[in-house]
Short mmCIF file of C-alpha atoms and ligand atoms in Angstrom, two decimals:
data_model
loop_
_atom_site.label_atom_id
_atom_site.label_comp_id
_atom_site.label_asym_id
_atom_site.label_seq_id
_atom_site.Cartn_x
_atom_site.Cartn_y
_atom_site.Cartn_z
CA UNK A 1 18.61 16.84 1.51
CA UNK A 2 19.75 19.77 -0.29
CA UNK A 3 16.38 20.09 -2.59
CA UNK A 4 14.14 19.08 -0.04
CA UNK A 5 11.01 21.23 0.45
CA UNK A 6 9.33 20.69 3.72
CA UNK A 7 6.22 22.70 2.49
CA UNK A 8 3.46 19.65 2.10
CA UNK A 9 4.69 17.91 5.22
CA UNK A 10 4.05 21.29 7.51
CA UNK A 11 0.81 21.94 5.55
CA UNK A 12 -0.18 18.17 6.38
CA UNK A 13 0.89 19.19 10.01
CA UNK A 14 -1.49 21.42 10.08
CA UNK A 15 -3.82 20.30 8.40
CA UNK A 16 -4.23 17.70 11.15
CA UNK A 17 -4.02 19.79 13.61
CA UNK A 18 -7.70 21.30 12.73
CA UNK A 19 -9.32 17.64 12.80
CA UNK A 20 -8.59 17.20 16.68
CA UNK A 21 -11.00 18.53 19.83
CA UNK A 22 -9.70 21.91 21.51
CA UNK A 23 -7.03 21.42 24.37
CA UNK A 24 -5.55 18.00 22.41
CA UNK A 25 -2.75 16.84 20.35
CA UNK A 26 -1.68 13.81 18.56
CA UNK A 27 1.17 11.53 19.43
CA UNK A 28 3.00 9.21 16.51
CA UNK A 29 6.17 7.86 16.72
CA UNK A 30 8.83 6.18 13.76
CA UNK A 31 9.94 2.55 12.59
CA UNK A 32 12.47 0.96 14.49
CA UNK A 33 15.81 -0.28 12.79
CA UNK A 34 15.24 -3.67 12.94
CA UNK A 35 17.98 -6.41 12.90
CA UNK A 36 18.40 -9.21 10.92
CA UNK A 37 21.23 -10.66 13.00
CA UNK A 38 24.37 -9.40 15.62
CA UNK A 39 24.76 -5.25 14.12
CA UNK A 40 23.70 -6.13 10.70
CA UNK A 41 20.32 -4.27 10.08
CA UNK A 42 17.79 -4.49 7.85
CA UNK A 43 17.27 -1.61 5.41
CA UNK A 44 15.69 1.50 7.21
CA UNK A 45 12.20 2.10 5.63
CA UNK A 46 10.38 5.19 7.60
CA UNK A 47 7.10 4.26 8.65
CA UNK A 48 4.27 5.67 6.00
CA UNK A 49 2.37 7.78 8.36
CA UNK A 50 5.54 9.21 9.95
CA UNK A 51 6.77 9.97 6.82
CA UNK A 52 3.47 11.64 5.27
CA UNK A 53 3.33 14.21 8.21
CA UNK A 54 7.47 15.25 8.10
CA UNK A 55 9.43 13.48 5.21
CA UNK A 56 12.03 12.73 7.87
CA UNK A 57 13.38 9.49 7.52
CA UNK A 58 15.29 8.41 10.93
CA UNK A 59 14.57 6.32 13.05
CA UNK A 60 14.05 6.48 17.14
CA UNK A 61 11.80 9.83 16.04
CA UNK A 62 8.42 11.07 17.40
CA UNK A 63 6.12 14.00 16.42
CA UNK A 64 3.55 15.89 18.23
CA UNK A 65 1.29 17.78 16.52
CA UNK A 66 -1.40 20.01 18.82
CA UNK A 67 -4.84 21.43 18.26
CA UNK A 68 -3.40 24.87 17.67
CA UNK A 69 -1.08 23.88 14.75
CA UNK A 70 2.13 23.70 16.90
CA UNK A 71 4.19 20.44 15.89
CA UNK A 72 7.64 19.37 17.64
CA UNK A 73 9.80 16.52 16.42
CA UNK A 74 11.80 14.21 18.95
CA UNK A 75 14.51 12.99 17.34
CA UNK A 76 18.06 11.42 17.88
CA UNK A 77 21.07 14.22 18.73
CA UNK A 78 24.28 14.34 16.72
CA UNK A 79 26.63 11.68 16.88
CA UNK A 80 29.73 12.45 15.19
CA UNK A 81 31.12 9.07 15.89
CA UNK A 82 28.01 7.06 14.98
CA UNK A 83 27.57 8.78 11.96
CA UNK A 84 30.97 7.32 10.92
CA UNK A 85 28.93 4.06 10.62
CA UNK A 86 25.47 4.56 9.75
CA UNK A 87 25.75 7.88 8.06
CA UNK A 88 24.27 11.75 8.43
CA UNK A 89 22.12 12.42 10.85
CA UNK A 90 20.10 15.70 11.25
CA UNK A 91 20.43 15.99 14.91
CA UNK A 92 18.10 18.30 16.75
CA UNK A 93 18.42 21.77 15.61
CA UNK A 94 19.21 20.33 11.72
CA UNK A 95 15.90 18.46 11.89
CA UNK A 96 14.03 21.50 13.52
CA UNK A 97 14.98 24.22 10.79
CA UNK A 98 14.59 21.13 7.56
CA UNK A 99 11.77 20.32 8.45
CA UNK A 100 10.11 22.82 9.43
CA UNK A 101 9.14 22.14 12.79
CA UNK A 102 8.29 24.57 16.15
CA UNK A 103 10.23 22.67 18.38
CA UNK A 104 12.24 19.90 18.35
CA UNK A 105 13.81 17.98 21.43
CA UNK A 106 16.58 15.12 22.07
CA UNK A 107 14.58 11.67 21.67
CA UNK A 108 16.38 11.06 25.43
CA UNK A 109 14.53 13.61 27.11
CA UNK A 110 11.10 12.11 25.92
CA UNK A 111 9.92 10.45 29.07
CA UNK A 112 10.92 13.67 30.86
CA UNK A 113 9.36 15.90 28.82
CA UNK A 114 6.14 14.12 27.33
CA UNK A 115 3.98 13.83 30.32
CA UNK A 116 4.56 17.35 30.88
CA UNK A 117 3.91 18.11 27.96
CA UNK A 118 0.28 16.14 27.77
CA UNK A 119 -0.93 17.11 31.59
CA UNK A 120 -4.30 18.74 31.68
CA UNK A 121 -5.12 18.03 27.70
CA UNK A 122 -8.73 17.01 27.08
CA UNK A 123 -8.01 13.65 23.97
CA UNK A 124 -4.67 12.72 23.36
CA UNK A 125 -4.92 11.07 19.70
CA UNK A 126 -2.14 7.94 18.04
CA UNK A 127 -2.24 5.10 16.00
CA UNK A 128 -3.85 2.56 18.31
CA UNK A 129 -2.59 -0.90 17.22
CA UNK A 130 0.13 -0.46 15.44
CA UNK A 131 3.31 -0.76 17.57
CA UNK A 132 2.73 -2.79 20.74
CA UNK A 133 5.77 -1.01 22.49
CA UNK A 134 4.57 2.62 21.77
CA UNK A 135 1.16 2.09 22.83
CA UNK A 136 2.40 0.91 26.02
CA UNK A 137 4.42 4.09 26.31
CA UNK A 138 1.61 6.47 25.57
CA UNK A 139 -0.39 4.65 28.47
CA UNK A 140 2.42 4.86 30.71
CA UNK A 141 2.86 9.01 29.43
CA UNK A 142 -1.19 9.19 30.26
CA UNK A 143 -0.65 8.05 33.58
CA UNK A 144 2.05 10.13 34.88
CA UNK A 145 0.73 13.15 33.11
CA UNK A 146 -2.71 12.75 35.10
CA UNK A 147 -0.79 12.02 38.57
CA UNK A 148 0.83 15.61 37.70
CA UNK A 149 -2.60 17.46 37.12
CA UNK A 150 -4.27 15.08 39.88
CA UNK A 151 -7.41 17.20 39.68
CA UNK A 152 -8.17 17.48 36.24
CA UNK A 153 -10.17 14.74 34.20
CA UNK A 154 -8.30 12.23 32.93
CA UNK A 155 -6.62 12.09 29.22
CA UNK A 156 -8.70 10.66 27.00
CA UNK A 157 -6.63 8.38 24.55
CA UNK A 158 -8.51 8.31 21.12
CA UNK A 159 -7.59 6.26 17.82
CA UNK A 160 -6.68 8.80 15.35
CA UNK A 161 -6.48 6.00 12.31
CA UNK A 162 -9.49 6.75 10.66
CA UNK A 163 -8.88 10.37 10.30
CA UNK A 164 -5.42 10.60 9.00
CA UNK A 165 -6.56 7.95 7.20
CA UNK A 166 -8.67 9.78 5.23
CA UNK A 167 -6.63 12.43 4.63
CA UNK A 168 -4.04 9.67 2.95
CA UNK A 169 -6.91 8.89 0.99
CA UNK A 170 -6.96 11.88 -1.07
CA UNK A 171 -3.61 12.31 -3.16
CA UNK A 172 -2.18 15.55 -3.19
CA UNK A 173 0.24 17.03 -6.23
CA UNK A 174 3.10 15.67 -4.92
CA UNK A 175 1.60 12.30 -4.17
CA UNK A 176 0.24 11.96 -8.10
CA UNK A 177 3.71 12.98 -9.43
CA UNK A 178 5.11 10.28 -7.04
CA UNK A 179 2.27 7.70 -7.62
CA UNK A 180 2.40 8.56 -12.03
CA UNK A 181 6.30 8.08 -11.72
CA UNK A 182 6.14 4.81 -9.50
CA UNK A 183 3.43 3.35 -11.85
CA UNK A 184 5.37 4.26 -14.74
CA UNK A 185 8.23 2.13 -13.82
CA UNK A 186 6.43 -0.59 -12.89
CA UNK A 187 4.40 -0.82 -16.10
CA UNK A 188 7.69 -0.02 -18.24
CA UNK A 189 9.67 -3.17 -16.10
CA UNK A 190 5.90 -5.32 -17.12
CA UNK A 191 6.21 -4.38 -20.54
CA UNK A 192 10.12 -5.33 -21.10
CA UNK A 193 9.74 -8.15 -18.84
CA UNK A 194 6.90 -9.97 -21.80
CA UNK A 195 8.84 -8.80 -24.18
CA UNK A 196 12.48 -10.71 -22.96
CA UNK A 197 10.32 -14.10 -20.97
CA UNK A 198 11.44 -16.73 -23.14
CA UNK A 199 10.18 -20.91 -22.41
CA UNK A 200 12.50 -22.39 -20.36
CA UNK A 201 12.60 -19.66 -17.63
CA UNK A 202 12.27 -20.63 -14.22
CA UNK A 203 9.87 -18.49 -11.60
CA UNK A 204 13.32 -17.27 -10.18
CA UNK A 205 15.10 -16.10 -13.90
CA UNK A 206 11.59 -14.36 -14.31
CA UNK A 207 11.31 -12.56 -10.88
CA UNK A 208 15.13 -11.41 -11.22
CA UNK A 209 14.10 -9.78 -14.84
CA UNK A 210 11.33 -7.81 -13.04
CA UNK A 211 14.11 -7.03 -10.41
CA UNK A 212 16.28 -5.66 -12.84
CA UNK A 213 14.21 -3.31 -14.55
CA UNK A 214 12.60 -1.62 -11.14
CA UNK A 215 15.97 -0.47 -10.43
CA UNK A 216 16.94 0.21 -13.84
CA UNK A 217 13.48 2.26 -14.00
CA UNK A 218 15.41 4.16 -10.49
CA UNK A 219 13.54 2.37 -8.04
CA UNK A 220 15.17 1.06 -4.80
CA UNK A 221 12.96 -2.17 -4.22
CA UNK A 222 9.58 -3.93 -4.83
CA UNK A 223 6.62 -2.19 -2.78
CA UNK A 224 5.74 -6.20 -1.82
CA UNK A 225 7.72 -9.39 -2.59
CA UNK A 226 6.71 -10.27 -5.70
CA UNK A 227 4.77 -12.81 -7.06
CA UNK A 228 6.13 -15.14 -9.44
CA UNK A 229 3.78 -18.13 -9.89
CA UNK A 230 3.98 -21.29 -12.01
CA UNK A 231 0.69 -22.92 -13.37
CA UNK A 232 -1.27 -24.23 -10.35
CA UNK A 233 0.59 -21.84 -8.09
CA UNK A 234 -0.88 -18.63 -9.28
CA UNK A 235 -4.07 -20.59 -7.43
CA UNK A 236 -1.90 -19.48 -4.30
CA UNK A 237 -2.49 -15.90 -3.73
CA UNK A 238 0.65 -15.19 -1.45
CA UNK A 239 2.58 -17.57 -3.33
CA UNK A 240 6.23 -15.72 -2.71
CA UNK A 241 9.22 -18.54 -3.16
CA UNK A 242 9.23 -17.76 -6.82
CA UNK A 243 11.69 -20.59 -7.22
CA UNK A 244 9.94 -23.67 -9.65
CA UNK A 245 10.27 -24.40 -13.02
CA UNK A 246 7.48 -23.74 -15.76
CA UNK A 247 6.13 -26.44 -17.54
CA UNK A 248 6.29 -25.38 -21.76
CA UNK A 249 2.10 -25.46 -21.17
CA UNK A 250 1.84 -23.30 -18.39
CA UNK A 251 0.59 -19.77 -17.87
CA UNK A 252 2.80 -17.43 -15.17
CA UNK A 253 1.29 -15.31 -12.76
CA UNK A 254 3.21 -12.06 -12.21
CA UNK A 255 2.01 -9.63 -9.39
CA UNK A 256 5.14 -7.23 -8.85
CA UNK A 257 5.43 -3.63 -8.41
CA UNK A 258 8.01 -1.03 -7.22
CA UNK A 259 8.54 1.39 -4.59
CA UNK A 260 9.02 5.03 -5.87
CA UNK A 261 10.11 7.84 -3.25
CA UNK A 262 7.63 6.27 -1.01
CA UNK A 263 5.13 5.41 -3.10
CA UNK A 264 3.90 1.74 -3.97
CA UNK A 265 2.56 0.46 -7.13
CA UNK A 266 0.75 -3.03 -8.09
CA UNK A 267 0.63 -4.65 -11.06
CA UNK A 268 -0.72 -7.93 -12.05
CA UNK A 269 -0.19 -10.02 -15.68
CA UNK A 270 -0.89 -13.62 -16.46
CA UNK A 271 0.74 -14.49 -19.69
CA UNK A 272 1.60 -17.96 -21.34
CA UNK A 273 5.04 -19.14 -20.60
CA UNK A 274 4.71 -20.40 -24.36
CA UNK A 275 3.81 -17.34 -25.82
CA UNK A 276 0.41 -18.26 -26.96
CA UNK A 277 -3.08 -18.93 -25.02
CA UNK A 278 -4.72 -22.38 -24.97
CA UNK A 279 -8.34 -22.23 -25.58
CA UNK A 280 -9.23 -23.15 -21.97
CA UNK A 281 -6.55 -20.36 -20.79
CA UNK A 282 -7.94 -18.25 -23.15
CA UNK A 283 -11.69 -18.40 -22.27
CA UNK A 284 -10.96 -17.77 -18.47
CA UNK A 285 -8.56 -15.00 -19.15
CA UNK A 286 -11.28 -12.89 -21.21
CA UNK A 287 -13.82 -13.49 -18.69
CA UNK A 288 -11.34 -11.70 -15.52
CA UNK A 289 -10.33 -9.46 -18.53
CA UNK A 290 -14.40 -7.90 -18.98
CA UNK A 291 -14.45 -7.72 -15.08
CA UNK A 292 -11.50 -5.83 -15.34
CA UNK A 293 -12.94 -3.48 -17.55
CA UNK A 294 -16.25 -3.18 -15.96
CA UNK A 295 -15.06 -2.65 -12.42
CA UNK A 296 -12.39 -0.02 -13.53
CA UNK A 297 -15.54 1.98 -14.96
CA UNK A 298 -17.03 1.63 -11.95
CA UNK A 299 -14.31 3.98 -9.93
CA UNK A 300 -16.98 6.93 -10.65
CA UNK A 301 -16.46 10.26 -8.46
CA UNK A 302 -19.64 10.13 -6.03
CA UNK A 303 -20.23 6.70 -6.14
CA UNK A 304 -20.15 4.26 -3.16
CA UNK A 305 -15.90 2.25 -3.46
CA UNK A 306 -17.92 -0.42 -2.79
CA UNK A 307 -19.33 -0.41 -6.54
CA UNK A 308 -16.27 -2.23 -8.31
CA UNK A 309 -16.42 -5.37 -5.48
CA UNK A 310 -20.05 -5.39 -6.64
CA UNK A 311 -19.34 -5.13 -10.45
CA UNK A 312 -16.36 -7.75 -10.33
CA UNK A 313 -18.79 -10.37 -8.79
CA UNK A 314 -21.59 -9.89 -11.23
CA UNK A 315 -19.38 -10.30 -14.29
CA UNK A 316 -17.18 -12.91 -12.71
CA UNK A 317 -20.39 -15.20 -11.59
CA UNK A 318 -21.92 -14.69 -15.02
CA UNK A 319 -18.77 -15.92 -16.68
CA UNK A 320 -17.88 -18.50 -14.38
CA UNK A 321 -21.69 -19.62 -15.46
CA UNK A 322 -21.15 -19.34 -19.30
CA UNK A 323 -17.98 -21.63 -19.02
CA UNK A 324 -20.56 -23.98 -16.80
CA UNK A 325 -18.50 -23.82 -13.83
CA UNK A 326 -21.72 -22.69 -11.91
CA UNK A 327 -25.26 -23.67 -12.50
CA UNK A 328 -27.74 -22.00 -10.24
CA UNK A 329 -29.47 -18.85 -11.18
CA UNK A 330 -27.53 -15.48 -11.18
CA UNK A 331 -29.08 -14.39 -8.43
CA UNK A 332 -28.24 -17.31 -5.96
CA UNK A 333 -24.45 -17.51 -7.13
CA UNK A 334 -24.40 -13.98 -5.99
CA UNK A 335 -26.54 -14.49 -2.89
CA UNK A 336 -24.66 -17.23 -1.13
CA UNK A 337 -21.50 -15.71 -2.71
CA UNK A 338 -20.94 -19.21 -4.84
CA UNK A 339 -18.25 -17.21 -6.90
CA UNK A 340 -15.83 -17.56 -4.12
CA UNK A 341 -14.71 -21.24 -5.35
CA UNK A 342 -13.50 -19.33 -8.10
CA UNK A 343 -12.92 -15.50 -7.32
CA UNK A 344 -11.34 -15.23 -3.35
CA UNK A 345 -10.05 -12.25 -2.78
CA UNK A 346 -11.44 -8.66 -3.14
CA UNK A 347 -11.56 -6.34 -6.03
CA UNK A 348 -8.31 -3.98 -4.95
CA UNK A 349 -7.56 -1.70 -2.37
CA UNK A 350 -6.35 1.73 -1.91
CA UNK A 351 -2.69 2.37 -2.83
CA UNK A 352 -0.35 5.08 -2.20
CA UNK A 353 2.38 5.56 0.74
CA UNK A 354 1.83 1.43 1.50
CA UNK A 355 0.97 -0.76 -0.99
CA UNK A 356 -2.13 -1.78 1.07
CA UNK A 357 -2.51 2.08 1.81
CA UNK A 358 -3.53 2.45 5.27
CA UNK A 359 -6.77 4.14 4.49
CA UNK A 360 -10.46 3.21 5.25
CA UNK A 361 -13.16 1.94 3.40
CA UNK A 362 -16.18 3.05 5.62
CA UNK A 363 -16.11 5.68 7.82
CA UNK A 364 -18.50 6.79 10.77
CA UNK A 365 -20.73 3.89 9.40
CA UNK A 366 -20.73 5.00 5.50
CA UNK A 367 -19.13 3.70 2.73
CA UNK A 368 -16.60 6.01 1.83
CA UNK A 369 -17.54 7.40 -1.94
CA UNK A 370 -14.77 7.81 -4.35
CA UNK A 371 -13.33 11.24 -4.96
CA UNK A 372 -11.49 12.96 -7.15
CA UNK A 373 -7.63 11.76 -6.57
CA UNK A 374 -8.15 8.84 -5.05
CA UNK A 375 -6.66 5.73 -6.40
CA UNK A 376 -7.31 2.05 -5.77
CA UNK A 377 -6.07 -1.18 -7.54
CA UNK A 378 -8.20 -3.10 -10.11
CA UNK A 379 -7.79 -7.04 -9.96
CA UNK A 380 -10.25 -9.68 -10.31
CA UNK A 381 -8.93 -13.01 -10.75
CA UNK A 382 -10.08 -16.43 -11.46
CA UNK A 383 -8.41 -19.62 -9.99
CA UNK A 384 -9.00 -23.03 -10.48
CA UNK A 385 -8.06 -25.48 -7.67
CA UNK A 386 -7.78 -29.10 -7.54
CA UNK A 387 -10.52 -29.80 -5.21
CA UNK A 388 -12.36 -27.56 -7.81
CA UNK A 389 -15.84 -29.57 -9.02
CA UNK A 390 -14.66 -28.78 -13.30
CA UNK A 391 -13.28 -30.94 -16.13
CA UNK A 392 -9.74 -31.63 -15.43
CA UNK A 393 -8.76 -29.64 -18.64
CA UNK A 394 -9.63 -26.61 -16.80
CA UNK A 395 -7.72 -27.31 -13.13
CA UNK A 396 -4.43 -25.20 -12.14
CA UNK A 397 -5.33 -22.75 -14.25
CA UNK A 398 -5.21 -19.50 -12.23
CA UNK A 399 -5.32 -15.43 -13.59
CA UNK A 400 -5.34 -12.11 -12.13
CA UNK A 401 -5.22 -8.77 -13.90
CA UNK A 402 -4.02 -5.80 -11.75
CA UNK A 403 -4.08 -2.11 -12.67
CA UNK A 404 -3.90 0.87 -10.29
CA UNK A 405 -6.66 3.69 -10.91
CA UNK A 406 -6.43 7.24 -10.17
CA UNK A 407 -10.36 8.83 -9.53
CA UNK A 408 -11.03 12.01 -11.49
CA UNK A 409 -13.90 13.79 -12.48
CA UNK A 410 -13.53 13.04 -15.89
CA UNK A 411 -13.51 9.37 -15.20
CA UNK A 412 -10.68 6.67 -14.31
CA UNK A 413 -7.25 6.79 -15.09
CA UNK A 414 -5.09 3.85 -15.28
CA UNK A 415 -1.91 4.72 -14.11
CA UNK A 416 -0.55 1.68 -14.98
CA UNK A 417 -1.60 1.20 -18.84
CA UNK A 418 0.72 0.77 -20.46
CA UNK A 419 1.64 -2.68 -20.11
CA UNK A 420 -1.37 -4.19 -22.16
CA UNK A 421 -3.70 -6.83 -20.51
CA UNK A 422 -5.27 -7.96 -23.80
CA UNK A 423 -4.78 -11.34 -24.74
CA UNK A 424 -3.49 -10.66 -28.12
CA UNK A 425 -1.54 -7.81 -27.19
CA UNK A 426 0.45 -9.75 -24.81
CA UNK A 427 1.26 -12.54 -27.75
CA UNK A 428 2.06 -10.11 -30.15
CA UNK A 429 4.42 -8.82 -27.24
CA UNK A 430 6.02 -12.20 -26.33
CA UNK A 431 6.49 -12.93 -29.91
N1 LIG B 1 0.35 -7.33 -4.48
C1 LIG B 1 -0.57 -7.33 -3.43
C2 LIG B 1 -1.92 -7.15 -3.92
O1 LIG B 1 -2.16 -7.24 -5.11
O2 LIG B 1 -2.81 -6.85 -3.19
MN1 MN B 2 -3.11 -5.30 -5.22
MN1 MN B 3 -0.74 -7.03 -6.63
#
């Protein structure tokens, strides 16, 4: 921790602070080690929000942050002897001076200290929702703390998502370094990954290259288990066991991207296993390829995020038409939402801290409009099931195209370019 700089957490601190009602404060707590069986755990991740607000990465940890700007960390004390086996910890005063917090207490004095520390404040604000066992511990805080001011109102307990949601929706320096470095791995470990896929790999030899060159590219782990899908099961968006063979005709769907520092990216490419397109493969892969290209224009500062969904249907229906998938009018496909034989899933999401970054898309009943620094993923798709009503030719046949895209005011970015998504591009690649 010798380099750390705890100057954007305390800024985000306080930053917060000046979102809440007078006389309040905000309550949010850290993952859990989980384990996978008897003492053997699985690997400590910090949870996002946690970690966006102190860059402290232990677990059994809690933060409260009040209206004035005062934050205090609970965390574990020093335990020489456990940190024989699981390594440093920061213990109380450690944590208080790295981090750059007012206060910081033993995580064992919490139930002691917390409804003390809450009696008589007008909102107390958390994370509704996202950890069963804390939200019944803030209720049973709120409840002791108003039995000790007995005649005061009562603690309001308010969802505090939204908001910090927002501010994770904005990406500050640090966070575009992060994101630009995570991207840049990913699209390096694409990019080799075409180059080295040879016919005759299985889903597993593929997902293991990908593997390889995240770490190679110094990241730690995937920000999602990968997809590595076969022909038909590329039609299966969560398809994870990655573990079939690839028939010589088939086109692989790879959705895989790494975990840098924190921070997630997502890529998508659907490439022949043969090294060359068949026609069929070829005509649906151009038509997600121009709804690639017209949604990413569509991430304009000031306009509604909604915009790219809206784009990606319109060219998506119009192809799906062309190839004669679809034969009502324009306008009816994109009525009754026809497209969705096809085209299932959304246009992207935010990305940042969590793959699926925990951000809105509407907020206080308006679509949120995209702003400089913002980035969200790019990838329509086009999948062809079984039960689909086409020529047989066409059935199995399943393609996404996934880039992330940062907002600016001089249009999009893609962070993620430099793994080409052209058809011929990725031949002359696999070649
Ligand atoms: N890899 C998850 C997604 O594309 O949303
Ligand atoms: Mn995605
Ligand atoms: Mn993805």
């Amino acid at each position: 921790m010798d380099d750390f700089n705890n100057k954007t957490y305390v800024k985000r601190r306080k930053e917060i602070s000046k979102l809440m009602e007078s006389n309040s404060c905000f309550l949010i707590n850290s993952a859990n080690l989980k384990f996978r069986n008897n003492d053997s755990s699985y690997f400590f991740r910090q949870d996002s929000n946690f970690y966006y607000l102190s860059g402290f990465v232990e677990p059994d940890s809690l933060i409260m942050i009040e209206n004035n700007g005062k934050s205090t960390l609970f965390c574990r004390e020093r335990n020489l002897e456990l940190e024989k086996w699981d390594g440093f910890m920061h213990g109380v005063d450690g944590a208080k001076k790295t981090f750059g917090f007012d206060e910081c207490f033993d995580i064992t004095e919490k139930e002691n200290l917390i409804p003390e520390m809450i009696k008589g404040k007008t909102n107390l604000y958390c994370l509704i929702g996202k950890d069963k066992n804390f939200d019944a511990s803030v209720s049973s805080w709120v409840n002791k703390a108003n039995n000790l001011e007995r005649h005061q109102a009562n603690i309001d307990i308010k969802n505090f998502s939204n908001e910090l949601g927002m501010m994770r929706l904005i990406k500050d320096e640090h966070e575009l370094s992060l994101m630009r470095k995570s991207c840049e791995i990913a699209a390096k470990a694409h990019k080799k990954a075409l180059m080295n896929i040879k016919k005759g790999m299985s889903e597993f030899d593929i997902e293991s290259l990908y593997l390889n060159y995240f770490r190679e590219g110094g990241s730690n782990f995937p920000s999602y288990t990968p997809i590595v899908a076969g022909g038909s099961n590329a039609c299966i968006l969560h398809y994870i066991e990655n573990n079939k063979t690839i028939k010589e005709s088939d086109l692989v769907l790879v959705d895989a991207g790494c975990e840098y520092n924190y921070y997630a990216s997502d890529i998508t490419r659907t490439f022949p296993i043969s090294g060359k397109f068949s026609a069929e493969q070829k005509a649906i892969y151009e038509v997600v390829l121009e709804a690639h290209k017209k949604s990413t224009e569509a991430i304009v500062v000031g306009n509604s995020c909604m915009n790219p969904q809206k784009t990606s249907e319109e060219v998506i229906s119009q192809g799906l038409k062309d190839l004669g998938f679809l034969k009502e009018p324009l306008e009816e496909i994109l009525e009754k939402k026809l497209f969705r034989e096809f085209y299932y899933h959304k246009i992207g999401h935010w990305i940042g801290l969590d793959v699926h970054d925990d951000s809105p898309y509407t907020y206080k009943d308006e679509e949120i409009k995209f702003k400089e620094n913002m980035i969200m993923t790019i990838e329509p798709g086009i999948y062809i099931n079984e039960s689909a009503p086409v020529d047989s030719k066409w059935k199995g046949i399943g393609i996404r195209i996934e880039d992330d895209i940062l907002a600016t005011n001089k249009g999009p970015i893609n962070l993620t370019n430099e793994v080409p998504s052209h058809s011929d591009e990725i031949e002359k690649l696999m070649a």
